[in-house]
Amino acid sequence: MTAPTIHRLRVAEVIEETADARSVVFALEPHQKERFSYKPGQFLTLHIPHDGASLARCYSLASAPDIDSALKITVKRVDRGRGSNWLCDHAQTGAEIEVLEPSGVFTPKALDRKFLLIAGGSGITPVMSILKSVLGRGTGDVVLFYANRDEDSVIFRAELLELLARHPDRLSVAHWIESTDGLPTSDRLREHFSAFHFDEVFVCGPGPFMNCARDALRAIHFPRERVHIERFNSLGSNPFESVLAARGTDPVAVPRASTVVVEKDGATQTFSWPGDQRLLDVLTTNGMKAPSSCSEGVCAACECRLTEGRVEMVNNQVLEDEDIEAGYILTCQALPLTDTVRISYDS
Ligand SMILES: Cc1cc2nc3c(=O)[nH]c(=O)nc-3n(C[C@H](O)[C@H](O)[C@H](O)COP(=O)(O)OP(=O)(O)OC[C@H]3O[C@@H](n4cnc5c(N)ncnc54)[C@H](O)[C@@H]3O)c2cc1C
Ligand code: FES
């Protein structure tokens, strides 16, 4: 597996968004710009000191490529959370933080569609990047459904108002404030969502909120393959310290060698797949630019669709049964179970 490249980014600004959320803006040196080009909805992985050692944590980019000149992440404090509190307390203008290049598949393939964007709390960060890209670089329309605990917790309120004023025909924002509207339920979300027509859905927020949203979308028979979900899990391993440790070493029954046929960006390639290698390693060893981040089954940055054959996932902490039934797999965790496996990054 190719070791990730570590970069040092300088903090240009820290913005207090709400009482418990800070944005950290990174300035890029000219030589860093190419490696840090990104797609709306992608995230950075940060190296954070902790207790004499360190942690790696992913944070979505709230900035939009080709619209915002700098990269911005927005971090919400988690109660007793190690990384989020360190960033909120210690990230300062002028400081340098080690960061991996942008990654992630929570990104629209085209910006000319009708989008329903569903965000809960800090889940607004990747959603904001997508929203600004659709409005600023595409021709699509956006309905944003944005849930928060109370009025004071709403991140990016002023920016959203500004965008609403600028794009009144293409953007609508529905706020759900738990302190007055109550907890969102799938029935109430279903009523809400069925009032709109949309082609593509992006969902990011706390687990129970996303489950409600998924149930509501299922109830209105919205196709699963057009629902994109980002889960904010903490990484267990540290790709900055040990790439090998991040691969996981659990012994599994060694399956047969196989052949994998890969569809990506409209092209098809075929590779032999030794039975003891994870699919992601096979793809990168063969020179493919396969998306990934944690390499430990936590972030879903490496997901693709299985269109033929079967695989076993060594560790899966992010895909749900419904995702797996719909054919999604984690390439960083997949070992082959059939002689031929076909996957697609395009469908
Ligand atoms: C792709 C991706 C994008 C993300 N984007 C964002 C973003 O834009 N903004 C954002 O705010 N977050 C984002 N996250 C989440 C972020 O990466 C962290 O998971 C989050 O900040 C919490 O990390 P932490 O280190 O503060 O908490 P952790 O230290 O990981 O703790 C998390 C919880 O576990 C509990 N805990 C910790 N250690 C123990 C223990 N030993 N025993 C029992 N309980 C324990 C803590 O009390 C806390 O409640 C993203 C995650 C991913 C995967
Ligand atoms: S790279 Fe994170 S789950 Fe595979």
PDB file of C-alpha atoms in Angstrom, residues 95-275:
ATOM      1  CA  ALA A  95       0.359  27.423  13.795  1.00  0.00           C
ATOM      2  CA  GLU A  96       1.250  24.538  11.490  1.00  0.00           C
ATOM      3  CA  ILE A  97      -0.718  21.299  11.460  1.00  0.00           C
ATOM      4  CA  GLU A  98       0.183  18.078   9.693  1.00  0.00           C
ATOM      5  CA  VAL A  99      -2.496  17.068   7.246  1.00  0.00           C
ATOM      6  CA  LEU A 100      -3.111  14.366   4.634  1.00  0.00           C
ATOM      7  CA  GLU A 101      -4.353  15.288   1.180  1.00  0.00           C
ATOM      8  CA  PRO A 102      -8.136  15.650   0.591  1.00  0.00           C
ATOM      9  CA  SER A 103     -10.053  12.419   0.324  1.00  0.00           C
ATOM     10  CA  GLY A 104     -13.587  11.035   0.308  1.00  0.00           C
ATOM     11  CA  VAL A 105     -16.417  10.006  -1.972  1.00  0.00           C
ATOM     12  CA  PHE A 106     -19.224  12.116  -0.456  1.00  0.00           C
ATOM     13  CA  THR A 107     -19.236  14.306  -3.504  1.00  0.00           C
ATOM     14  CA  PRO A 108     -21.690  14.873  -6.353  1.00  0.00           C
ATOM     15  CA  LYS A 109     -20.739  13.607  -9.807  1.00  0.00           C
ATOM     16  CA  ALA A 110     -22.491  16.559 -11.463  1.00  0.00           C
ATOM     17  CA  LEU A 111     -23.674  19.952 -10.202  1.00  0.00           C
ATOM     18  CA  ASP A 112     -26.671  20.394 -12.497  1.00  0.00           C
ATOM     19  CA  ARG A 113     -29.249  18.307 -10.667  1.00  0.00           C
ATOM     20  CA  LYS A 114     -31.910  18.906  -8.035  1.00  0.00           C
ATOM     21  CA  PHE A 115     -30.315  18.187  -4.657  1.00  0.00           C
ATOM     22  CA  LEU A 116     -31.855  17.502  -1.286  1.00  0.00           C
ATOM     23  CA  LEU A 117     -29.093  18.140   1.280  1.00  0.00           C
ATOM     24  CA  ILE A 118     -29.839  16.897   4.790  1.00  0.00           C
ATOM     25  CA  ALA A 119     -27.563  18.056   7.612  1.00  0.00           C
ATOM     26  CA  GLY A 120     -27.639  17.669  11.379  1.00  0.00           C
ATOM     27  CA  GLY A 121     -25.328  19.808  13.568  1.00  0.00           C
ATOM     28  CA  SER A 122     -21.707  19.689  12.389  1.00  0.00           C
ATOM     29  CA  GLY A 123     -22.881  17.531   9.472  1.00  0.00           C
ATOM     30  CA  ILE A 124     -23.425  20.856   7.712  1.00  0.00           C
ATOM     31  CA  THR A 125     -19.687  21.091   6.854  1.00  0.00           C
ATOM     32  CA  PRO A 126     -19.458  18.836   3.752  1.00  0.00           C
ATOM     33  CA  VAL A 127     -23.040  19.790   2.857  1.00  0.00           C
ATOM     34  CA  MET A 128     -22.072  23.475   2.806  1.00  0.00           C
ATOM     35  CA  SER A 129     -19.251  22.755   0.391  1.00  0.00           C
ATOM     36  CA  ILE A 130     -21.634  20.881  -1.931  1.00  0.00           C
ATOM     37  CA  LEU A 131     -24.315  23.558  -1.603  1.00  0.00           C
ATOM     38  CA  LYS A 132     -21.934  26.396  -2.502  1.00  0.00           C
ATOM     39  CA  SER A 133     -20.500  24.422  -5.414  1.00  0.00           C
ATOM     40  CA  VAL A 134     -23.924  23.642  -6.895  1.00  0.00           C
ATOM     41  CA  LEU A 135     -24.998  27.281  -6.635  1.00  0.00           C
ATOM     42  CA  GLY A 136     -21.662  28.850  -7.599  1.00  0.00           C
ATOM     43  CA  ARG A 137     -20.300  26.422 -10.165  1.00  0.00           C
ATOM     44  CA  GLY A 138     -23.325  24.425 -11.337  1.00  0.00           C
ATOM     45  CA  THR A 139     -26.835  25.016 -12.536  1.00  0.00           C
ATOM     46  CA  GLY A 140     -28.681  22.748 -10.096  1.00  0.00           C
ATOM     47  CA  ASP A 141     -31.185  23.584  -7.368  1.00  0.00           C
ATOM     48  CA  VAL A 142     -30.782  22.892  -3.667  1.00  0.00           C
ATOM     49  CA  VAL A 143     -33.196  22.199  -0.849  1.00  0.00           C
ATOM     50  CA  LEU A 144     -31.301  22.204   2.454  1.00  0.00           C
ATOM     51  CA  PHE A 145     -32.903  20.526   5.458  1.00  0.00           C
ATOM     52  CA  TYR A 146     -30.795  21.526   8.468  1.00  0.00           C
ATOM     53  CA  ALA A 147     -31.446  20.261  11.999  1.00  0.00           C
ATOM     54  CA  ASN A 148     -29.937  21.728  15.159  1.00  0.00           C
ATOM     55  CA  ARG A 149     -30.402  21.460  18.901  1.00  0.00           C
ATOM     56  CA  ASP A 150     -31.295  25.138  19.283  1.00  0.00           C
ATOM     57  CA  GLU A 151     -31.036  28.464  17.432  1.00  0.00           C
ATOM     58  CA  ASP A 152     -27.593  29.219  18.877  1.00  0.00           C
ATOM     59  CA  SER A 153     -26.134  25.971  17.527  1.00  0.00           C
ATOM     60  CA  VAL A 154     -26.782  26.827  13.877  1.00  0.00           C
ATOM     61  CA  ILE A 155     -23.395  26.950  12.130  1.00  0.00           C
ATOM     62  CA  PHE A 156     -23.079  29.147   8.974  1.00  0.00           C
ATOM     63  CA  ARG A 157     -26.391  30.933   9.574  1.00  0.00           C
ATOM     64  CA  ALA A 158     -25.168  34.263   8.114  1.00  0.00           C
ATOM     65  CA  GLU A 159     -23.567  32.595   5.084  1.00  0.00           C
ATOM     66  CA  LEU A 160     -26.799  30.704   4.378  1.00  0.00           C
ATOM     67  CA  LEU A 161     -28.854  33.895   4.577  1.00  0.00           C
ATOM     68  CA  GLU A 162     -26.484  35.539   2.128  1.00  0.00           C
ATOM     69  CA  LEU A 163     -26.758  32.599  -0.292  1.00  0.00           C
ATOM     70  CA  LEU A 164     -30.565  32.636   0.018  1.00  0.00           C
ATOM     71  CA  ALA A 165     -30.608  36.312  -0.899  1.00  0.00           C
ATOM     72  CA  ARG A 166     -28.324  35.686  -3.873  1.00  0.00           C
ATOM     73  CA  HIS A 167     -30.114  32.550  -5.184  1.00  0.00           C
ATOM     74  CA  PRO A 168     -33.780  32.871  -4.163  1.00  0.00           C
ATOM     75  CA  ASP A 169     -34.974  30.706  -7.064  1.00  0.00           C
ATOM     76  CA  ARG A 170     -32.424  27.916  -6.656  1.00  0.00           C
ATOM     77  CA  LEU A 171     -31.971  27.538  -2.899  1.00  0.00           C
ATOM     78  CA  SER A 172     -34.445  26.891  -0.130  1.00  0.00           C
ATOM     79  CA  VAL A 173     -33.485  26.231   3.471  1.00  0.00           C
ATOM     80  CA  ALA A 174     -35.696  24.472   6.011  1.00  0.00           C
ATOM     81  CA  HIS A 175     -34.371  24.737   9.567  1.00  0.00           C
ATOM     82  CA  TRP A 176     -35.422  22.185  12.159  1.00  0.00           C
ATOM     83  CA  ILE A 177     -34.755  23.427  15.688  1.00  0.00           C
ATOM     84  CA  GLU A 178     -35.147  20.643  18.223  1.00  0.00           C
ATOM     85  CA  SER A 179     -35.808  22.968  21.176  1.00  0.00           C
ATOM     86  CA  THR A 180     -38.993  24.193  19.445  1.00  0.00           C
ATOM     87  CA  ASP A 181     -39.808  21.542  16.781  1.00  0.00           C
ATOM     88  CA  GLY A 182     -39.010  18.473  18.913  1.00  0.00           C
ATOM     89  CA  LEU A 183     -36.832  15.565  17.864  1.00  0.00           C
ATOM     90  CA  PRO A 184     -37.112  14.800  14.148  1.00  0.00           C
ATOM     91  CA  THR A 185     -38.958  11.550  13.451  1.00  0.00           C
ATOM     92  CA  SER A 186     -39.016   9.609  10.208  1.00  0.00           C
ATOM     93  CA  ASP A 187     -42.753  10.328   9.786  1.00  0.00           C
ATOM     94  CA  ARG A 188     -42.262  14.069  10.096  1.00  0.00           C
ATOM     95  CA  LEU A 189     -39.237  14.035   7.825  1.00  0.00           C
ATOM     96  CA  ARG A 190     -41.189  12.008   5.259  1.00  0.00           C
ATOM     97  CA  GLU A 191     -43.915  14.693   5.174  1.00  0.00           C
ATOM     98  CA  HIS A 192     -41.225  17.284   4.702  1.00  0.00           C
ATOM     99  CA  PHE A 193     -39.261  15.531   1.968  1.00  0.00           C
ATOM    100  CA  SER A 194     -42.325  14.497  -0.030  1.00  0.00           C
ATOM    101  CA  ALA A 195     -43.063  18.184  -0.648  1.00  0.00           C
ATOM    102  CA  PHE A 196     -40.022  18.454  -2.958  1.00  0.00           C
ATOM    103  CA  HIS A 197     -38.792  16.901  -6.155  1.00  0.00           C
ATOM    104  CA  PHE A 198     -35.100  15.948  -6.117  1.00  0.00           C
ATOM    105  CA  ASP A 199     -32.685  13.711  -8.031  1.00  0.00           C
ATOM    106  CA  GLU A 200     -29.884  13.232  -5.520  1.00  0.00           C
ATOM    107  CA  VAL A 201     -29.643  13.264  -1.729  1.00  0.00           C
ATOM    108  CA  PHE A 202     -26.640  13.897   0.540  1.00  0.00           C
ATOM    109  CA  VAL A 203     -27.034  13.200   4.270  1.00  0.00           C
ATOM    110  CA  CYS A 204     -24.600  13.998   7.085  1.00  0.00           C
ATOM    111  CA  GLY A 205     -25.246  14.270  10.812  1.00  0.00           C
ATOM    112  CA  PRO A 206     -25.495  12.254  14.027  1.00  0.00           C
ATOM    113  CA  GLY A 207     -26.310   8.550  13.593  1.00  0.00           C
ATOM    114  CA  PRO A 208     -29.922   8.572  14.886  1.00  0.00           C
ATOM    115  CA  PHE A 209     -30.741  11.628  12.755  1.00  0.00           C
ATOM    116  CA  MET A 210     -29.355   9.974   9.636  1.00  0.00           C
ATOM    117  CA  ASN A 211     -31.345   6.813  10.397  1.00  0.00           C
ATOM    118  CA  CYS A 212     -34.548   8.886  10.543  1.00  0.00           C
ATOM    119  CA  ALA A 213     -33.669  10.554   7.257  1.00  0.00           C
ATOM    120  CA  ARG A 214     -32.974   7.206   5.609  1.00  0.00           C
ATOM    121  CA  ASP A 215     -36.240   5.733   6.883  1.00  0.00           C
ATOM    122  CA  ALA A 216     -38.110   8.760   5.559  1.00  0.00           C
ATOM    123  CA  LEU A 217     -36.447   8.468   2.143  1.00  0.00           C
ATOM    124  CA  ARG A 218     -37.204   4.750   2.054  1.00  0.00           C
ATOM    125  CA  ALA A 219     -40.855   5.479   2.897  1.00  0.00           C
ATOM    126  CA  ILE A 220     -41.144   7.755  -0.133  1.00  0.00           C
ATOM    127  CA  HIS A 221     -39.405   5.050  -2.246  1.00  0.00           C
ATOM    128  CA  PHE A 222     -36.435   7.227  -3.109  1.00  0.00           C
ATOM    129  CA  PRO A 223     -33.757   5.012  -4.779  1.00  0.00           C
ATOM    130  CA  ARG A 224     -30.972   4.022  -2.351  1.00  0.00           C
ATOM    131  CA  GLU A 225     -28.254   4.449  -4.993  1.00  0.00           C
ATOM    132  CA  ARG A 226     -29.013   8.169  -5.157  1.00  0.00           C
ATOM    133  CA  VAL A 227     -28.640   8.629  -1.394  1.00  0.00           C
ATOM    134  CA  HIS A 228     -25.087   9.501  -0.251  1.00  0.00           C
ATOM    135  CA  ILE A 229     -24.216   9.285   3.412  1.00  0.00           C
ATOM    136  CA  GLU A 230     -21.221  10.604   5.361  1.00  0.00           C
ATOM    137  CA  ARG A 231     -20.593   9.285   8.870  1.00  0.00           C
ATOM    138  CA  PHE A 232     -18.496  11.245  11.326  1.00  0.00           C
ATOM    139  CA  ASN A 233     -16.602   8.445  13.067  1.00  0.00           C
ATOM    140  CA  SER A 234     -13.298   8.852  14.909  1.00  0.00           C
ATOM    141  CA  LEU A 235     -10.369   6.957  13.443  1.00  0.00           C
ATOM    142  CA  GLY A 236      -8.966   4.186  15.632  1.00  0.00           C
ATOM    143  CA  SER A 237      -5.573   4.008  13.952  1.00  0.00           C
ATOM    144  CA  ASN A 238      -3.096   6.722  13.118  1.00  0.00           C
ATOM    145  CA  PRO A 239      -2.039   6.878   9.468  1.00  0.00           C
ATOM    146  CA  PHE A 240       0.561   9.508  10.398  1.00  0.00           C
ATOM    147  CA  GLU A 241       2.460   7.120  12.637  1.00  0.00           C
ATOM    148  CA  SER A 242       2.033   3.746  11.078  1.00  0.00           C
ATOM    149  CA  VAL A 243       0.542   3.055   7.720  1.00  0.00           C
ATOM    150  CA  LEU A 244       1.084  -0.640   8.265  1.00  0.00           C
ATOM    151  CA  ALA A 245      -0.843  -0.615  11.532  1.00  0.00           C
ATOM    152  CA  ALA A 246      -3.705   1.043   9.720  1.00  0.00           C
ATOM    153  CA  ARG A 247      -4.057  -1.976   7.466  1.00  0.00           C
ATOM    154  CA  GLY A 248      -5.245  -4.173  10.282  1.00  0.00           C
ATOM    155  CA  THR A 249      -3.674  -7.561  10.825  1.00  0.00           C
ATOM    156  CA  ASP A 250      -6.619  -9.731  11.821  1.00  0.00           C
ATOM    157  CA  PRO A 251      -6.112 -13.128  10.341  1.00  0.00           C
ATOM    158  CA  VAL A 252      -9.096 -14.225   8.285  1.00  0.00           C
ATOM    159  CA  ALA A 253      -9.585 -17.463   6.487  1.00  0.00           C
ATOM    160  CA  VAL A 254      -7.406 -16.920   3.426  1.00  0.00           C
ATOM    161  CA  PRO A 255      -9.678 -17.057   0.421  1.00  0.00           C
ATOM    162  CA  ARG A 256      -8.889 -17.985  -3.125  1.00  0.00           C
ATOM    163  CA  ALA A 257      -6.992 -15.884  -5.606  1.00  0.00           C
ATOM    164  CA  SER A 258      -9.353 -14.044  -7.876  1.00  0.00           C
ATOM    165  CA  THR A 259      -9.650 -11.639 -10.775  1.00  0.00           C
ATOM    166  CA  VAL A 260     -11.112  -8.190 -10.235  1.00  0.00           C
ATOM    167  CA  VAL A 261     -12.681  -6.138 -13.006  1.00  0.00           C
ATOM    168  CA  VAL A 262     -12.829  -2.448 -12.102  1.00  0.00           C
ATOM    169  CA  GLU A 263     -15.001   0.227 -13.709  1.00  0.00           C
ATOM    170  CA  LYS A 264     -13.854   3.745 -12.935  1.00  0.00           C
ATOM    171  CA  ASP A 265     -14.334   7.029 -14.782  1.00  0.00           C
ATOM    172  CA  GLY A 266     -15.851   5.183 -17.741  1.00  0.00           C
ATOM    173  CA  ALA A 267     -12.835   2.846 -18.210  1.00  0.00           C
ATOM    174  CA  THR A 268     -12.578  -0.863 -17.349  1.00  0.00           C
ATOM    175  CA  GLN A 269      -9.410  -2.539 -16.044  1.00  0.00           C
ATOM    176  CA  THR A 270      -8.749  -6.123 -14.961  1.00  0.00           C
ATOM    177  CA  PHE A 271      -6.224  -7.214 -12.304  1.00  0.00           C
ATOM    178  CA  SER A 272      -5.343 -10.473 -10.640  1.00  0.00           C
ATOM    179  CA  TRP A 273      -6.223 -10.405  -6.952  1.00  0.00           C
ATOM    180  CA  PRO A 274      -4.111 -12.566  -4.607  1.00  0.00           C
ATOM    181  CA  GLY A 275      -6.434 -14.048  -1.968  1.00  0.00           C
TER     182      GLY A 275
END
